[in-house]
Coordinates of C-alpha atoms in Angstrom, one line a residue:
X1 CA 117.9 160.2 -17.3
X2 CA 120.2 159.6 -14.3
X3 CA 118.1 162.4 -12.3
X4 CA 115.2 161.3 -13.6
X5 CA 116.1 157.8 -12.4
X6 CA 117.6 159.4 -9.1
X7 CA 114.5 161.5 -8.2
X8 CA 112.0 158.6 -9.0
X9 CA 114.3 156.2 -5.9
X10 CA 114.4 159.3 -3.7
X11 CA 110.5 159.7 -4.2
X12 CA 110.2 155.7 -3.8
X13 CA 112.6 156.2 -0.2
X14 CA 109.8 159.0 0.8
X15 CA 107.0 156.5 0.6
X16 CA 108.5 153.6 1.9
X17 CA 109.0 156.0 4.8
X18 CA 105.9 156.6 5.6
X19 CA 104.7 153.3 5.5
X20 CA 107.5 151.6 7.3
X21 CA 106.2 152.3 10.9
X22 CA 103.0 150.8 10.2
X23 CA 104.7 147.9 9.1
X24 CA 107.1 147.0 11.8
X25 CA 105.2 148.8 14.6
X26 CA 107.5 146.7 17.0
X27 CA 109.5 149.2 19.3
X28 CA 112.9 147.2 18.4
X29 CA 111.9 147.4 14.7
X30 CA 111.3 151.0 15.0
X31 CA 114.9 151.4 16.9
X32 CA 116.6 149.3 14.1
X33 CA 115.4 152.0 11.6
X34 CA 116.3 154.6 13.3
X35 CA 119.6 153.5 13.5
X36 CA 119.6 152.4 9.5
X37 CA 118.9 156.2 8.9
X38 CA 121.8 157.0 10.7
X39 CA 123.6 154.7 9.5
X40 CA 122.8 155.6 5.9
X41 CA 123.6 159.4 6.3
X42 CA 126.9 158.6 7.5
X43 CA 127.4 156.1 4.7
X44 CA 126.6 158.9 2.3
X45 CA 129.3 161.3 4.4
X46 CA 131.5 158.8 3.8
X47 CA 130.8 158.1 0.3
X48 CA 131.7 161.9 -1.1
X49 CA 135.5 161.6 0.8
X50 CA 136.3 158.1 -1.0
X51 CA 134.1 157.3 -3.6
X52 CA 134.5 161.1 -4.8
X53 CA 137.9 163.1 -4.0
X54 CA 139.8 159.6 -3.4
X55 CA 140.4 160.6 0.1
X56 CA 140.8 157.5 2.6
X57 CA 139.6 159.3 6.2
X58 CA 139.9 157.0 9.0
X59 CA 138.5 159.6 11.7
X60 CA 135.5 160.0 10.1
X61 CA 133.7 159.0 13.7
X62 CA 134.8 162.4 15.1
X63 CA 132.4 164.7 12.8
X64 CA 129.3 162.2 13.4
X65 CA 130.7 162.4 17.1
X66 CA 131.1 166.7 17.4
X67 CA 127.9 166.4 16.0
X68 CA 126.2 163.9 18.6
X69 CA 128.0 166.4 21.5
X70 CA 126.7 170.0 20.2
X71 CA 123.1 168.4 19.8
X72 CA 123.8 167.4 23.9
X73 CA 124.4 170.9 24.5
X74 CA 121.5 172.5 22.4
X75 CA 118.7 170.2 23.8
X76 CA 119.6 171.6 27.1
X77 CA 119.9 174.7 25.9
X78 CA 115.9 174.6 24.3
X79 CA 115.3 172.3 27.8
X80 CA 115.9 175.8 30.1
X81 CA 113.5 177.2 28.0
X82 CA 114.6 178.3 24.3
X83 CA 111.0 177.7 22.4
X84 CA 112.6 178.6 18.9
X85 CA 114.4 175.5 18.7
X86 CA 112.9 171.9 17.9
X87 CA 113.3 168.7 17.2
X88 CA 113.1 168.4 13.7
X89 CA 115.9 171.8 13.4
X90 CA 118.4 169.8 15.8
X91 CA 120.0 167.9 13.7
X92 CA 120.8 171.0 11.9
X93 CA 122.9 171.6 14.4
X94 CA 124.8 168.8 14.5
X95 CA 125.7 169.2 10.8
X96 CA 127.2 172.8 11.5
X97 CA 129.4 171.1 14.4
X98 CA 130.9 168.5 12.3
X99 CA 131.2 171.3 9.5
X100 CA 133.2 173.1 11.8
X101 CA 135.5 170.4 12.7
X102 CA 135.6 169.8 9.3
X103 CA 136.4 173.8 8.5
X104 CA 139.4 173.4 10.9
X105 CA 140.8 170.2 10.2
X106 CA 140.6 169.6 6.6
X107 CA 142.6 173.2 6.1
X108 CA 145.6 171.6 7.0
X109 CA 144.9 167.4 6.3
X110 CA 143.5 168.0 2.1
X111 CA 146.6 169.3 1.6
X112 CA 147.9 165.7 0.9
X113 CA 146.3 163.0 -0.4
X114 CA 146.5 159.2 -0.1
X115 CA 148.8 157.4 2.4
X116 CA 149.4 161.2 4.0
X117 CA 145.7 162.0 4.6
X118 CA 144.8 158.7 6.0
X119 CA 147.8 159.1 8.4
X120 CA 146.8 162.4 8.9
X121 CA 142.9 161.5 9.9
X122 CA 144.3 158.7 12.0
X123 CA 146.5 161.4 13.8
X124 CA 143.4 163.7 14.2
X125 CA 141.2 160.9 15.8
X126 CA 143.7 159.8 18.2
X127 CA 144.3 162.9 19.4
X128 CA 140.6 164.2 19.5
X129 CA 140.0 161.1 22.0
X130 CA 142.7 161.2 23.9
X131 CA 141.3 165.6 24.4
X132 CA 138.2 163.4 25.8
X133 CA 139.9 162.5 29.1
X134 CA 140.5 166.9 29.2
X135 CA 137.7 168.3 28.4
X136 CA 135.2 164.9 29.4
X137 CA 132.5 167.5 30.3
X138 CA 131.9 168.5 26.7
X139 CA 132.4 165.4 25.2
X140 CA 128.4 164.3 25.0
X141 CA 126.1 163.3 27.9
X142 CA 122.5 162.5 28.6
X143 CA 119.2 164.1 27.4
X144 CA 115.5 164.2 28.0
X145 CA 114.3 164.8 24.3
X146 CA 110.7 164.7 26.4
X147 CA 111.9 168.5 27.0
X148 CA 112.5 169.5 23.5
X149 CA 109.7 172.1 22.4
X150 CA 106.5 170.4 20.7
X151 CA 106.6 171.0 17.0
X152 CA 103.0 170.9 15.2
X153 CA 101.6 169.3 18.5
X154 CA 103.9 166.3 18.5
X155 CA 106.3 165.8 22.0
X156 CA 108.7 163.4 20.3
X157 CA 107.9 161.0 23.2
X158 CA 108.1 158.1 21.3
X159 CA 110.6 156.4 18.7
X160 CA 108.0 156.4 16.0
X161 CA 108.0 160.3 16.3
X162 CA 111.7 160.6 16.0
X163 CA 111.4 158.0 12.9
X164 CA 109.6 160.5 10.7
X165 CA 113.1 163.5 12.0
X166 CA 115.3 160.9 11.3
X167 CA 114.0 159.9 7.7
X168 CA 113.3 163.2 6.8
X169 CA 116.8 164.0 7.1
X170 CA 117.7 160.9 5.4
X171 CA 116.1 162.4 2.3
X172 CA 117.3 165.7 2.7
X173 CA 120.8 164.3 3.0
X174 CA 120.4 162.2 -0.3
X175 CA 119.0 164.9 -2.4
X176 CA 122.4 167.5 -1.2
X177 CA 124.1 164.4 -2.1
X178 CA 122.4 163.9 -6.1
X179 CA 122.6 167.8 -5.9
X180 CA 126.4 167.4 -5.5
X181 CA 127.2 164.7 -7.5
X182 CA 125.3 166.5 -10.3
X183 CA 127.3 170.0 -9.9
X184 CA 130.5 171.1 -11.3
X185 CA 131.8 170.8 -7.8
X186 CA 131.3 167.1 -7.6
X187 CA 132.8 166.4 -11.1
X188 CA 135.4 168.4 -10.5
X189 CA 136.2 166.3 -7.1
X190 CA 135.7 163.2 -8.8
X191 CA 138.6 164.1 -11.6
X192 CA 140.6 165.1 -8.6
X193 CA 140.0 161.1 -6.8
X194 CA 140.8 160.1 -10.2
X195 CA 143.6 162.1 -11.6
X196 CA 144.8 164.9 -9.2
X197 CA 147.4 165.9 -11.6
X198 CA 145.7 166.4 -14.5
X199 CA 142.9 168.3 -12.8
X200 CA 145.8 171.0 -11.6
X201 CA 147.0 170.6 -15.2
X202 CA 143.5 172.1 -15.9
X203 CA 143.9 174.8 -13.6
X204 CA 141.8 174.0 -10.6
X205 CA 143.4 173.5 -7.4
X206 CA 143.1 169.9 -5.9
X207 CA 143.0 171.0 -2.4
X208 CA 140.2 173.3 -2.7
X209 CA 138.4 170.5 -4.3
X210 CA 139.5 168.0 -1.6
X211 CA 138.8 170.5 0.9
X212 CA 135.0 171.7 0.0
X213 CA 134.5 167.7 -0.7
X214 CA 135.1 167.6 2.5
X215 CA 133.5 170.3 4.5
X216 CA 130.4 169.0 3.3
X217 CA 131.1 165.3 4.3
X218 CA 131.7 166.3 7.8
X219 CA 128.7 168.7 7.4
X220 CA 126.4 165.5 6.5
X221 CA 128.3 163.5 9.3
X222 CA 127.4 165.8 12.2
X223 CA 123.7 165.9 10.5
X224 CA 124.2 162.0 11.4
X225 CA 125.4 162.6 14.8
X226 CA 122.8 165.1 15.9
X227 CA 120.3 162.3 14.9
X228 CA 122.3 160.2 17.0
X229 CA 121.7 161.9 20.2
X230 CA 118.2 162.6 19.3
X231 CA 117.2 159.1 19.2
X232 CA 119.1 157.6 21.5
X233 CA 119.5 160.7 24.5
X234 CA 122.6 159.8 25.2
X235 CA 126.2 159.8 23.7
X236 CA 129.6 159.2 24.9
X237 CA 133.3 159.3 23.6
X238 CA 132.7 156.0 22.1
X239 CA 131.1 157.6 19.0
X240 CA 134.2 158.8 17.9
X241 CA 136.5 155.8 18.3
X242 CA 138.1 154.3 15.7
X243 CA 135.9 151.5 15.6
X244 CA 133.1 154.0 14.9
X245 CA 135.1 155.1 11.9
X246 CA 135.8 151.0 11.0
X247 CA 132.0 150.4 10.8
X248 CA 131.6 154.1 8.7
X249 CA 134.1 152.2 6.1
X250 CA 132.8 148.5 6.5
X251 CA 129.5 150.4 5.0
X252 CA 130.8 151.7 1.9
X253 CA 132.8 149.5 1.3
X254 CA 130.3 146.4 1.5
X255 CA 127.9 148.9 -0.6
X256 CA 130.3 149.7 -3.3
X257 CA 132.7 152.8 -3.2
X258 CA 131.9 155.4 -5.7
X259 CA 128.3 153.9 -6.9
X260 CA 125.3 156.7 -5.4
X261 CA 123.5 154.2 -3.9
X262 CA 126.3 151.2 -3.3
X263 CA 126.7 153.1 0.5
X264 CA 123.2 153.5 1.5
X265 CA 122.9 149.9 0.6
X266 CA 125.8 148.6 2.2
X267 CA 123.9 151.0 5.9
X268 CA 121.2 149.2 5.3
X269 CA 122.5 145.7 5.3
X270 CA 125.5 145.5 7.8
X271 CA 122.6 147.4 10.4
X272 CA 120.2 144.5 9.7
X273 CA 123.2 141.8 10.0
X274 CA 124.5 143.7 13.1
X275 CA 120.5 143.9 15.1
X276 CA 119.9 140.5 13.5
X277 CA 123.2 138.2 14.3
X278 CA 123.4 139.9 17.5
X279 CA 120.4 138.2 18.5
X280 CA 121.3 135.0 17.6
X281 CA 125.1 134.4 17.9
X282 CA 127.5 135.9 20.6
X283 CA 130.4 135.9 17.7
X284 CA 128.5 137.7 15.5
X285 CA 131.3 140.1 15.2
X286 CA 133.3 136.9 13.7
X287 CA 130.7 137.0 10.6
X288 CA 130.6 140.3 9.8
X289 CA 134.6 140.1 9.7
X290 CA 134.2 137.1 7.5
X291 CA 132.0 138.8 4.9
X292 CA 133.9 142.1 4.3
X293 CA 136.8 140.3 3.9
X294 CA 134.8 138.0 1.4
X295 CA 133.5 141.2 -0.1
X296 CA 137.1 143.2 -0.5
X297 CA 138.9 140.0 -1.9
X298 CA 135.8 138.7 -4.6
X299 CA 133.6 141.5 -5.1
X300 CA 136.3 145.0 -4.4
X301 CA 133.4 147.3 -6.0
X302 CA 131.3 146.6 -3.3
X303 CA 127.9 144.5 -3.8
X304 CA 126.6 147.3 -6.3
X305 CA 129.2 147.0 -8.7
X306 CA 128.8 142.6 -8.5
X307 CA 125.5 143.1 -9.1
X308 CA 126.0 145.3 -12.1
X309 CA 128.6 143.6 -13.4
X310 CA 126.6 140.2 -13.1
X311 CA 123.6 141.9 -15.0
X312 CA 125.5 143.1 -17.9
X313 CA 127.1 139.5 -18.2
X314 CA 123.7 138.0 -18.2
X315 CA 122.6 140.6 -21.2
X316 CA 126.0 139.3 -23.2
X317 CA 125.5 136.0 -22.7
X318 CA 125.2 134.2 -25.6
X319 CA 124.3 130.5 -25.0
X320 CA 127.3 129.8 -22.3
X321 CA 125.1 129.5 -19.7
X322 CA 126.3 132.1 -17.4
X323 CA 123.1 132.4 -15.8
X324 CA 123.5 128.8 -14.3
X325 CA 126.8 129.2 -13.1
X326 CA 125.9 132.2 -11.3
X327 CA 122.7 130.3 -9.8
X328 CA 125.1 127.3 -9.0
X329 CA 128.3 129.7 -7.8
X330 CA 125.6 131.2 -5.2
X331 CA 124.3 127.8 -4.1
X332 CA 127.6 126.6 -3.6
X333 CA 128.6 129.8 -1.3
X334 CA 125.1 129.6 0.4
X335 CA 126.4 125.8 1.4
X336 CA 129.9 127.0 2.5
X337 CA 128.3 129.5 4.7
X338 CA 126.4 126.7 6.4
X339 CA 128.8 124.4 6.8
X340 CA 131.1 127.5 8.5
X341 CA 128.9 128.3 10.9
X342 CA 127.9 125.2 12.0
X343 CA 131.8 124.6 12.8
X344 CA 132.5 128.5 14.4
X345 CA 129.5 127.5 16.6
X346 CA 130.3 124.3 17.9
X347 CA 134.1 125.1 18.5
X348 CA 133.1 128.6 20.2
X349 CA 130.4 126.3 22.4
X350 CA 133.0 123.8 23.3
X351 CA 135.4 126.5 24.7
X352 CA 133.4 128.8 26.2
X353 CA 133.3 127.3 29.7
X354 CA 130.1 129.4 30.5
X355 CA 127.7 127.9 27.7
X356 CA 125.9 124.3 27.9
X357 CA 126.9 122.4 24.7
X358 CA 123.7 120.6 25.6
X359 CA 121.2 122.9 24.4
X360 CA 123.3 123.9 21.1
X361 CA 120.8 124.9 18.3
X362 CA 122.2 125.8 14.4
X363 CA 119.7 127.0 12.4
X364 CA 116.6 125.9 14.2
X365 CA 118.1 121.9 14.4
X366 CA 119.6 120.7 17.6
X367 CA 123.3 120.0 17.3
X368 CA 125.8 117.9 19.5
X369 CA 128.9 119.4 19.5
X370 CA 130.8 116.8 21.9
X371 CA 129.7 114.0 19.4
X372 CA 131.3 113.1 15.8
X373 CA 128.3 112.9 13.6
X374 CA 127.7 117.4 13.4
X375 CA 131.4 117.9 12.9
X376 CA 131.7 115.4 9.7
X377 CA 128.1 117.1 8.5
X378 CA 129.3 120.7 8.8
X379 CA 132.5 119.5 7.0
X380 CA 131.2 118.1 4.3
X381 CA 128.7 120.7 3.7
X382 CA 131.9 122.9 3.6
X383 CA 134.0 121.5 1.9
X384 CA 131.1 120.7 -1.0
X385 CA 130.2 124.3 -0.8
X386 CA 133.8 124.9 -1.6
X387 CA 134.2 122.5 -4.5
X388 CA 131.0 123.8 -6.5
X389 CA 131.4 127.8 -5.7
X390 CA 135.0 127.1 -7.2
X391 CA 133.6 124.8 -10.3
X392 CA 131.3 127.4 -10.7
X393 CA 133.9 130.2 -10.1
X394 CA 136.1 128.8 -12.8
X395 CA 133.6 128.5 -15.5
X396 CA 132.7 132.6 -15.1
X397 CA 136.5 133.4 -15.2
X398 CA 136.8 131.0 -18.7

């Protein structure tokens, strides 16, 4: 049943696929998916370290990044005139880069696990970046994917042609991934994020488990990078900053570590609040702050594991009247989250000295942030929101 129930969503991505470019034909639209797809594979990368072997990476940016930077190099290589090569095999490419890194990295940093391997990752990221200011020459570039050999007449001129690369590889990456989870190998590394002990109790070495586990994550994460510098024709050191590996966690994390398709989700949703808020607000990056920390205090499984746990509450309920709760616990957050903005936006208006206050709109009204009247509105719409989330909040833990 789980593969049954695994193959029927990975058949329901495929369609949604195809139809997707007809219905946001916008160039930005078609950007933002492109960089969902991305942002999905490396979710997935991600997701076999932590959610599987227990392993806390925070250099997972350089894989997706070695990827991005050997793509550079093989679209100039099929650009002087290598026909063999195209567009849809490129990101291939990319996946053996990061596999590599991953070959030559993990040999030494699986060894340990926990506090040690994060340490370790964080070592191996620093000191990959700081090589950049070395060896700056192979570290990325710019492309003309225009170049790139045609592949069953299409040129790849256009985003919507990369689209269909990009998603295709998004599928392929999800079924290794079910295909993984499913084998002996995946179980095994998923006893060994559980209980490492007892798996070399059972005679199977941890670090060859930690170690494959994490070949293929890097493999997956230079698949991601590869599609990186195929839709975007250009990639710097910047890809494999730490902050690169921040957002990588932000991902699963928000999606729900260890669930199959908790990281996916959470790729999907920080991509949309990341093109969408950065449109609206310039402290966007105050919000998305905001809601992991929301997320990791009040829902630590991730929005997967809130949603399944709220499900099976509903189907146990027996006349307590969870269901309202829930319904008024959500209202009350959805008031909070109002009544915060309203108040980051007119303090970040009043002291930025290069912004009119005068023009100030919050969702859609027009607000004046030097008078008294928005400031007692927002807080009282906070500080109700507060009251009835914790009501609320109190009768679920009773």
């Amino acid at each position: 049943m789980p593969q049954l129930t695994k193959a029927s969503c990975l058949a329901a991505v495929a369609i949604a696929a195809l139809w997707l470019p007809d219905l946001f034909p916008n160039p930005a639209s078609i950007l933002t998916l492109n960089q969902m797809g991305i942002a999905i594979i490396l979710a997935i990368s991600y997701n076999l370290l932590l959610g599987k072997a227990g392993l806390l990476s925070l250099g997972q940016a350089v894989y997706f990044g070695f990827g991005g930077f050997f793509t550079v190099h093989i679209i100039h290589m099929v650009s002087g005139g290598e026909n063999w090569i195209s567009a849809p095999v490129i990101p291939f490419f990319g996946g053996v880069a990061g596999l590599v890194m991953a070959i030559i990295f993990g040999s030494f940093t699986t060894k340990r696990g926990g506090l040690i391997f994060a340490m370790l990752s964080f070592a191996m990221a620093e000191l990959i970046l700081a090589s950049s200011t070395v060896f700056g020459r192979y570290y990325g570039g710019s492309v003309d994917r225009t170049e790139i050999p045609t592949f069953a007449g299409v040129d790849f001129q256009s985003d919507t042609d990369v689209f269909y690369v990009v998603w295709f590889w998004v599928l392929v990456v999800i079924a290794m991934a079910a295909w993984f989870n499913g084998s002996p190998l995946g179980r095994l590394a998923t006893a060994v994020g559980q209980n490492s002990d007892r798996v070399e109790y059972l005679g199977y070495s941890r670090h060859k488990l930690r170690y494959l586990t994490f070949c293929l994550s890097g493999f997956l994460a230079g698949i991601g990078g590869g599609l990186f510098a195929l839709a975007y024709e250009f990639v710097t050191v910047e890809i494999i900053s730490l902050q690169q590996s921040w957002l990588i966690l932000q991902m699963v994390f928000i999606g729900g570590v260890g669930y199959f398709w908790g990281p996916p989700l959470g790729a999907i949703l920080l991509t949309l609040l990341f093109s969408g808020l950065s449109g609206l607000t310039d402290i966007w990056n105050l919000y998305t702050g905001i809601v992991f920390i929301a997320i990791v205090l009040f829902a630590p499984r991730g929005l997967t594991g809130l949603v399944a746990d709220i499900v099976l509450k509903i189907r146990q309920d027996e006349g307590t009247g969870i269901l309202r709760s829930y319904i008024l616990c959500f209202i009350g957050l959805v008031v909070t989250m109002v009544g915060l903005v309203g108040l980051c936006e007119m303090v970040y208006f009043l002291k930025n000295p290069l912004v009119s206050p005068d023009n100030l709109m919050i969702f859609g009204l027009s607000v004046d942030p030097q008078g008294v009247v928005a400031w007692i509105g927002f807080a009282v719409l906070l500080s109700a929101g507060l009251w009835l989330a914790r009501l609320s909040g109190k009768k679920l833990a009773d």
